[in-house]
CSV table of C-alpha atoms and ligand atoms in Angstrom, one decimal:
chain,number,residue,atom,x,y,z
A,1066,MET,CA,105.7,112.0,102.2
A,1067,SER,CA,102.6,110.1,101.1
A,1068,ILE,CA,99.5,112.2,101.9
A,1069,HIS,CA,97.4,109.7,103.8
A,1070,VAL,CA,99.6,106.8,104.8
A,1071,GLY,CA,102.2,109.3,105.8
A,1072,VAL,CA,105.4,107.3,105.2
A,1073,LYS,CA,108.5,108.6,103.5
A,1074,ARG,CA,111.2,106.9,101.4
A,1075,GLY,CA,113.2,104.6,103.6
A,1076,GLU,CA,110.4,103.9,106.0
A,1077,LEU,CA,108.7,101.2,104.1
A,1078,ALA,CA,110.3,97.9,103.1
A,1079,ASN,CA,109.9,96.1,99.7
A,1080,ARG,CA,108.1,93.3,101.6
A,1081,VAL,CA,104.8,94.3,103.3
A,1082,LEU,CA,102.3,92.5,105.4
A,1083,THR,CA,99.0,94.4,105.4
A,1084,VAL,CA,96.1,94.0,107.9
A,1085,GLY,CA,92.9,96.0,108.6
A,1086,ASP,CA,93.0,96.3,112.4
A,1087,PRO,CA,95.9,98.3,113.9
A,1088,ALA,CA,95.7,96.1,117.1
A,1089,ARG,CA,96.5,93.1,114.8
A,1090,ALA,CA,99.5,95.0,113.4
A,1091,ILE,CA,100.9,95.5,116.9
A,1092,VAL,CA,100.3,91.8,117.9
A,1093,LEU,CA,102.2,90.7,114.7
A,1094,SER,CA,105.0,93.2,115.3
A,1095,ARG,CA,106.0,91.1,118.3
A,1096,SER,CA,107.4,88.5,115.9
A,1097,LEU,CA,109.9,90.8,114.4
A,1098,ASP,CA,113.7,90.6,115.2
A,1099,GLY,CA,115.1,92.1,118.4
A,1100,VAL,CA,111.8,92.6,120.2
A,1101,ASP,CA,112.1,92.5,124.0
A,1102,LEU,CA,108.9,90.5,124.6
A,1103,GLU,CA,109.2,90.6,128.4
A,1104,ASN,CA,109.4,94.4,128.6
A,1105,THR,CA,107.0,95.3,125.8
A,1106,PRO,CA,103.4,95.6,127.2
A,1107,PRO,CA,100.5,94.4,125.1
A,1108,LYS,CA,99.0,97.0,122.7
A,1109,THR,CA,102.4,98.7,122.5
A,1110,VAL,CA,104.6,98.9,119.4
A,1111,PRO,CA,108.0,97.4,120.4
A,1112,SER,CA,110.5,100.2,121.0
A,1113,ASN,CA,113.2,98.8,118.6
A,1114,LEU,CA,110.9,99.1,115.6
A,1115,PHE,CA,110.0,102.1,113.4
A,1116,SER,CA,106.4,103.1,113.6
A,1117,TYR,CA,104.2,105.9,112.3
A,1118,ALA,CA,100.4,106.4,112.9
A,1119,SER,CA,99.0,108.7,110.3
A,1120,HIS,CA,96.2,111.2,110.9
A,1121,ARG,CA,94.1,109.2,108.4
A,1122,GLY,CA,94.2,106.0,110.4
A,1123,PHE,CA,97.1,104.1,108.8
A,1124,LEU,CA,99.7,102.5,111.1
A,1125,THR,CA,103.1,101.5,109.6
A,1126,ILE,CA,105.6,99.4,111.5
A,1127,THR,CA,109.0,98.5,110.0
A,1128,GLY,CA,111.7,96.2,111.2
A,1129,ARG,CA,113.3,93.0,110.1
A,1130,TYR,CA,112.1,89.4,110.2
A,1131,LYS,CA,114.9,86.7,110.2
A,1132,GLY,CA,117.2,89.5,109.1
A,1133,VAL,CA,115.1,90.6,106.1
A,1134,PRO,CA,113.5,94.1,106.1
A,1135,VAL,CA,109.7,93.9,106.3
A,1136,SER,CA,106.9,96.4,107.0
A,1137,ILE,CA,103.4,95.9,108.5
A,1138,VAL,CA,100.7,98.4,107.5
A,1139,ALA,CA,97.3,98.5,109.1
A,1140,ILE,CA,94.9,100.2,106.7
A,1141,GLY,CA,91.5,100.1,108.3
A,1142,MET,CA,88.5,98.8,106.3
A,1143,GLY,CA,87.2,98.9,102.7
A,1144,VAL,CA,88.3,99.1,99.1
A,1145,SER,CA,89.3,102.8,99.2
A,1146,MET,CA,91.7,102.3,102.1
A,1147,MET,CA,93.4,99.5,100.1
A,1148,ASP,CA,93.7,101.8,97.1
A,1149,PHE,CA,95.3,104.6,99.2
A,1150,PHE,CA,97.7,102.1,100.8
A,1151,VAL,CA,98.9,100.3,97.6
A,1152,ARG,CA,99.3,103.5,95.5
A,1153,GLU,CA,101.0,105.6,98.2
A,1154,CYS,CA,103.3,102.8,99.4
A,1155,ARG,CA,104.3,101.9,95.8
A,1156,ALA,CA,105.3,105.5,95.3
A,1157,VAL,CA,107.9,105.6,98.1
A,1158,VAL,CA,109.6,102.2,97.6
A,1159,ASP,CA,112.3,101.5,94.9
A,1160,GLY,CA,112.3,98.1,93.3
A,1161,PRO,CA,109.8,95.2,93.2
A,1162,MET,CA,107.4,94.8,96.1
A,1163,ILE,CA,105.6,91.8,97.6
A,1164,ILE,CA,102.4,92.7,99.5
A,1165,ILE,CA,100.5,90.0,101.5
A,1166,ARG,CA,97.2,90.7,103.2
A,1167,LEU,CA,96.3,88.9,106.5
A,1168,GLY,CA,92.7,89.7,107.0
A,1169,SER,CA,89.5,88.3,108.6
A,1170,CYS,CA,86.5,87.1,106.6
A,1171,GLY,CA,83.2,85.4,106.5
A,1172,SER,CA,83.2,81.8,105.1
A,1173,VAL,CA,80.6,80.7,102.6
A,1174,SER,CA,82.4,77.3,102.2
A,1175,GLU,CA,83.3,74.5,104.5
A,1176,ALA,CA,86.0,76.5,106.3
A,1177,ALA,CA,85.1,76.9,110.0
A,1178,VAL,CA,85.8,79.7,112.4
A,1179,GLY,CA,89.5,79.8,113.2
A,1180,ASP,CA,90.5,78.2,109.9
A,1181,ILE,CA,92.5,80.0,107.3
A,1182,SER,CA,91.6,80.7,103.7
A,1183,VAL,CA,94.2,81.4,101.0
A,1184,PRO,CA,92.4,82.6,97.9
A,1185,SER,CA,93.9,82.1,94.5
A,1186,GLY,CA,91.9,85.0,93.2
A,1187,ALA,CA,89.2,87.6,94.1
A,1188,TYR,CA,86.3,89.4,92.5
A,1189,LEU,CA,84.4,92.5,93.5
A,1190,VAL,CA,80.8,92.6,94.7
A,1191,GLN,CA,79.4,96.1,94.3
A,1192,ARG,CA,75.9,97.4,95.1
A,1193,ASN,CA,74.3,98.5,91.9
A,1194,VAL,CA,72.9,101.8,93.2
A,1195,ASP,CA,70.8,102.4,90.1
A,1196,TYR,CA,68.8,99.3,90.8
A,1197,PHE,CA,67.5,101.1,93.9
A,1198,ALA,CA,66.5,104.3,92.2
A,1199,PRO,CA,62.9,105.5,92.6
A,1200,LEU,CA,60.6,103.7,90.3
A,1201,GLU,CA,60.0,106.7,88.0
A,1202,ASP,CA,63.8,106.8,87.4
A,1203,ALA,CA,64.3,103.1,86.9
A,1204,THR,CA,65.2,102.1,83.4
A,1205,ALA,CA,65.4,98.7,81.7
A,1206,THR,CA,69.2,99.0,82.1
A,1207,SER,CA,69.2,99.1,85.9
A,1208,GLY,CA,70.0,95.3,85.9
A,1209,LYS,CA,70.6,93.2,89.0
A,1210,PRO,CA,71.0,94.6,92.6
A,1211,TYR,CA,74.7,93.6,92.8
A,1212,HIS,CA,77.4,93.8,90.2
A,1213,LEU,CA,80.0,90.9,90.3
A,1214,SER,CA,83.3,91.6,88.6
A,1215,LYS,CA,85.7,89.2,86.8
A,1216,VAL,CA,88.2,87.3,89.0
A,1217,PHE,CA,91.8,88.8,89.3
A,1218,GLU,CA,94.4,86.2,90.4
A,1219,ALA,CA,96.9,86.3,93.2
A,1220,ASP,CA,100.5,85.6,92.5
A,1221,HIS,CA,100.8,81.7,92.2
A,1222,GLU,CA,104.1,81.3,94.0
A,1223,ILE,CA,103.0,83.5,96.9
A,1224,THR,CA,99.7,81.6,97.2
A,1225,GLN,CA,101.5,78.2,97.2
A,1226,THR,CA,104.0,79.4,99.7
A,1227,LEU,CA,101.3,80.7,102.0
A,1228,VAL,CA,99.4,77.4,101.8
A,1229,LYS,CA,102.5,75.5,102.8
A,1230,ASN,CA,103.5,77.8,105.6
A,1231,MET,CA,100.0,78.2,107.0
A,1232,SER,CA,99.5,74.3,106.9
A,1233,SER,CA,102.7,73.8,108.9
A,1234,LYS,CA,101.6,76.3,111.6
A,1235,LEU,CA,97.9,75.5,111.8
A,1236,GLY,CA,97.6,71.9,110.3
A,1237,THR,CA,96.5,71.0,106.8
A,1238,GLY,CA,92.8,70.4,107.8
A,1239,HIS,CA,92.6,74.1,108.8
A,1240,VAL,CA,93.8,75.7,105.5
A,1241,TRP,CA,91.5,76.2,102.6
A,1242,SER,CA,91.8,77.4,99.0
A,1243,GLY,CA,89.1,79.1,96.9
A,1244,ILE,CA,88.1,82.4,95.5
A,1245,ASN,CA,87.4,85.5,97.6
A,1246,ALA,CA,84.5,87.9,97.0
A,1247,THR,CA,85.5,91.4,98.1
A,1248,ALA,CA,82.3,93.3,99.0
A,1249,ASP,CA,81.8,97.1,99.2
A,1250,SER,CA,79.8,96.7,102.4
A,1251,PHE,CA,80.0,94.5,105.4
A,1252,TYR,CA,76.2,94.4,105.3
A,1253,SER,CA,74.2,94.6,102.0
A,1254,SER,CA,76.8,93.2,99.6
A,1255,GLN,CA,77.7,90.4,102.0
A,1256,GLY,CA,74.2,89.2,102.1
A,1257,ARG,CA,73.4,90.3,105.7
A,1258,GLN,CA,69.7,91.1,106.2
A,1259,ASP,CA,69.0,94.6,107.6
A,1260,GLN,CA,65.3,95.5,108.3
A,1261,ASN,CA,66.2,99.2,108.1
A,1262,PHE,CA,67.1,99.2,104.5
A,1263,VAL,CA,66.0,97.7,101.1
A,1264,ASP,CA,68.9,95.6,100.1
A,1265,ALA,CA,67.5,93.0,97.7
A,1266,ASN,CA,70.2,90.6,98.8
A,1267,GLU,CA,68.2,87.5,99.7
A,1268,GLU,CA,69.5,85.5,96.7
A,1269,LEU,CA,73.1,87.0,96.9
A,1270,PHE,CA,74.8,83.8,98.0
A,1271,THR,CA,73.2,81.8,95.2
A,1272,GLU,CA,74.3,84.5,92.7
A,1273,LEU,CA,77.9,84.4,94.0
A,1274,ILE,CA,78.1,80.6,93.6
A,1275,ARG,CA,76.5,80.8,90.1
A,1276,HIS,CA,79.1,83.5,89.2
A,1277,GLU,CA,82.1,81.7,90.7
A,1278,PRO,CA,81.5,78.1,92.0
A,1279,ASN,CA,84.7,78.2,94.1
A,1280,THR,CA,83.6,81.3,96.1
A,1281,SER,CA,84.8,80.6,99.6
A,1282,THR,CA,85.1,83.9,101.6
A,1283,LEU,CA,83.6,87.4,101.8
A,1284,GLU,CA,85.6,90.4,103.1
A,1285,MET,CA,86.3,93.9,102.0
A,1286,GLU,CA,89.8,94.6,100.5
A,1287,THR,CA,91.5,91.7,98.8
A,1288,PHE,CA,90.2,92.3,95.2
A,1289,VAL,CA,91.7,95.8,95.1
A,1290,LEU,CA,95.2,94.4,96.1
A,1291,PHE,CA,95.1,91.7,93.4
A,1292,HIS,CA,93.7,94.2,90.8
A,1293,LEU,CA,96.3,96.9,91.5
A,1294,ALA,CA,99.1,94.3,91.5
A,1295,LYS,CA,98.0,93.1,88.1
A,1296,THR,CA,97.7,96.6,86.7
A,1297,SER,CA,100.9,98.0,88.3
A,1298,THR,CA,103.2,99.1,85.4
A,1299,GLY,CA,105.6,96.3,86.2
A,1300,ALA,CA,102.9,93.6,86.2
A,1301,PRO,CA,102.5,90.7,83.8
A,1302,LEU,CA,99.3,92.4,82.4
A,1303,VAL,CA,101.2,95.3,80.9
A,1304,ARG,CA,104.4,93.3,80.1
A,1305,ALA,CA,103.0,92.3,76.8
A,1306,ALA,CA,102.0,95.9,75.9
A,1307,LEU,CA,105.4,97.2,76.8
A,1308,ASP,CA,107.4,94.4,75.1
A,1309,GLY,CA,109.6,95.8,72.4
A,1310,GLN,CA,109.1,99.4,73.5
A,1311,VAL,CA,111.7,101.5,75.3
A,1312,GLN,CA,110.2,104.2,77.4
A,1313,ASN,CA,111.9,107.4,78.4
A,1314,GLY,CA,115.3,106.1,77.4
A,1315,GLY,CA,115.1,103.3,80.0
A,1316,SER,CA,114.8,99.6,79.3
A,1317,VAL,CA,111.5,97.7,79.7
A,1318,GLU,CA,113.1,95.2,82.0
A,1319,ALA,CA,114.3,98.0,84.4
A,1320,LEU,CA,110.8,99.5,84.4
A,1321,LEU,CA,109.1,96.2,85.1
A,1322,LYS,CA,111.5,95.5,88.0
A,1323,LYS,CA,111.1,98.9,89.5
A,1324,ASN,CA,107.3,99.1,89.5
A,1325,SER,CA,106.2,95.5,90.0
A,1326,ILE,CA,103.9,94.4,92.8
A,1327,ARG,CA,103.4,90.7,93.6
A,1328,ALA,CA,100.4,90.1,95.8
A,1329,GLY,CA,98.9,87.3,97.9
A,1330,ALA,CA,96.3,87.1,100.7
A,1331,CYS,CA,95.0,85.0,103.5
A,1332,MET,CA,92.1,85.4,105.9
A,1333,MET,CA,91.2,84.1,109.3
A,1334,VAL,CA,87.6,82.9,109.3
A,1335,PHE,CA,85.8,85.1,111.9
A,1336,ALA,CA,82.3,84.3,110.7
A,1337,GLN,CA,80.8,81.0,109.3
A,1338,ARG,CA,77.9,82.4,107.3
A,1339,HIS,CA,76.1,79.0,106.9
A,1340,THR,CA,76.0,78.2,110.6
A,1341,ASN,CA,76.2,81.8,111.9
A,1342,ALA,CA,79.1,80.8,114.2
A,1343,PHE,CA,81.5,83.6,115.2
A,1344,ILE,CA,85.1,83.3,116.4
A,1345,THR,CA,85.9,83.7,120.1
A,1346,LYS,CA,88.5,86.2,121.4
A,1347,GLU,CA,90.6,83.2,122.6
A,1348,ASP,CA,90.7,81.7,119.1
A,1349,VAL,CA,91.7,85.1,117.6
A,1350,ALA,CA,94.5,85.3,120.1
A,1351,ARG,CA,95.7,81.8,119.2
A,1352,VAL,CA,95.4,82.0,115.4
A,1353,GLU,CA,96.6,85.6,114.8
A,1354,PRO,CA,100.3,85.2,115.8
A,1355,LEU,CA,100.6,81.8,114.1
A,1356,ALA,CA,99.1,83.1,110.9
A,1357,GLY,CA,101.3,86.2,111.1
A,1358,LYS,CA,104.5,84.1,111.4
A,1359,ALA,CA,103.3,82.1,108.3
A,1360,VAL,CA,102.9,85.3,106.4
A,1361,PHE,CA,106.3,86.7,107.5
A,1362,ASP,CA,107.9,83.3,106.5
A,1363,SER,CA,106.3,83.6,103.1
A,1364,LEU,CA,107.3,87.2,102.6
A,1365,VAL,CA,111.0,86.4,103.2
A,1366,GLU,CA,110.9,83.0,101.4
A,1367,VAL,CA,109.7,84.2,98.0
A,1368,HIS,CA,112.6,85.6,95.9
A,1369,LEU,CA,112.1,89.2,95.1
A,1370,GLY,CA,115.3,90.2,93.4
A,1371,ALA,CA,118.9,90.9,94.1
A,1372,ASP,CA,119.7,93.2,97.0
A,1373,GLU,CA,120.9,95.9,94.6
A,1374,ASP,CA,117.5,95.9,92.9
A,1375,LEU,CA,115.7,96.6,96.2
A,1376,HIS,CA,115.3,99.9,98.2
A,1377,SER,CA,118.6,101.1,99.5
A,1378,THR,CA,119.4,100.1,103.1
A,1379,GLN,CA,121.5,103.3,103.5
A,1380,GLY,CA,119.6,105.9,105.4
A,1381,SER,CA,116.5,103.6,105.9
A,1382,VAL,CA,114.9,102.8,109.2
A,1383,TRP,CA,116.0,99.2,108.8
A,1384,GLU,CA,119.7,100.1,108.5
A,1385,LEU,CA,121.6,98.1,111.1
A,1386,PRO,CA,123.9,100.0,113.5
A,1387,GLN,CA,127.6,99.8,112.5
A,1388,ALA,CA,130.0,98.0,114.9
A,1389,VAL,CA,132.6,100.4,116.3
B,1980,R1P,C1,85.1,94.0,108.6
B,1980,R1P,O1,84.8,93.7,110.0
B,1980,R1P,C2,86.5,94.1,108.3
B,1980,R1P,O2,87.1,92.8,108.6
B,1980,R1P,C3,87.8,92.3,107.5
B,1980,R1P,C4,87.1,93.0,106.3
B,1980,R1P,O3,87.8,92.9,105.1
B,1980,R1P,C5,86.8,94.4,106.9
B,1980,R1P,O4,87.9,95.2,106.7
B,1980,R1P,O5,89.2,92.4,107.4
B,1980,R1P,P1,90.2,93.0,108.5
B,1980,R1P,O6,90.0,92.2,109.7
B,1980,R1P,O7,91.5,92.9,107.9
B,1980,R1P,O8,89.8,94.4,108.7
B,1981,URA,N1,85.0,90.4,107.7
B,1981,URA,C1,84.0,90.6,106.8
B,1981,URA,O1,84.1,91.5,105.9
B,1981,URA,N2,83.0,89.8,106.8
B,1981,URA,C2,82.8,88.9,107.8
B,1981,URA,O2,81.8,88.2,107.8
B,1981,URA,C3,83.8,88.7,108.8
B,1981,URA,C4,84.9,89.5,108.7
């Protein structure tokens, strides 16, 4: 069993939708197959689905969507939680995986509250703690107050499929592309002013646009998902390095299939950072289930591999009862 997420082999599907908020995971689980909507109270995981809430705050729900096994995992907030989730989930699933994040974000582009952003890549915004060291410790190398990483790309096919499916659910005028900035704080590294701390972030938005002119959203996890997908041992990044080598007596192709992660992301705009508008509860309730269905449609539409290459159904929580 994975230490923090708490799932075992056969409890997590090859196709995963991940969110931050466990309440969102429960709302989305109502779209899975066989859910008795009339008799499932709100805030309750439907009784026909597998679910496990770990002592570290992860919630996993597994079932089927349009007949295809899928999981929903709520991970909480921040880059470390995404790292726990991706690594521990990858370790208990056989075969290739698709992971799509449906999060919330702040918009620094034209996208308005209630709109959806589907980023084609993400970079990391980290507070440079050395910059804030006491003056006597400061050195010429302390640099700028925030470090901005290189962009890591989402899977192109997943991104295109998400844009198509989101547009059909929410209307093309409400779906935006761009680059996500994943921040290591909701506050300082997202340019929020806090009179209780020295954050040196007054020019942060200008820095972000200078770094990456298509910067469109700010949130707190997506970069890690894209980065780990690209650096998973089945990813294109390492394909070249492995080419021509045979590891542990197995073929390179088999290794690539077994360990690959393809990743995409989309976010609901909760905050418009230029106008300071914030989404209403009513708009969250309207957008969340529609966006969730668009993600499930995308998860099952993108070809992942032949059934025999995926995690075995036998003994899994998505195994269907046999007719007698
Ligand atoms: C901050 O309020 C949280 O909201 C966003 C951020 O990434 C951060 O986790 O995403 P979720 O709504 O998915 O948690
Ligand atoms: N999530 C974030 O991380 N930032 C926002 O502004 C809104 C949601």
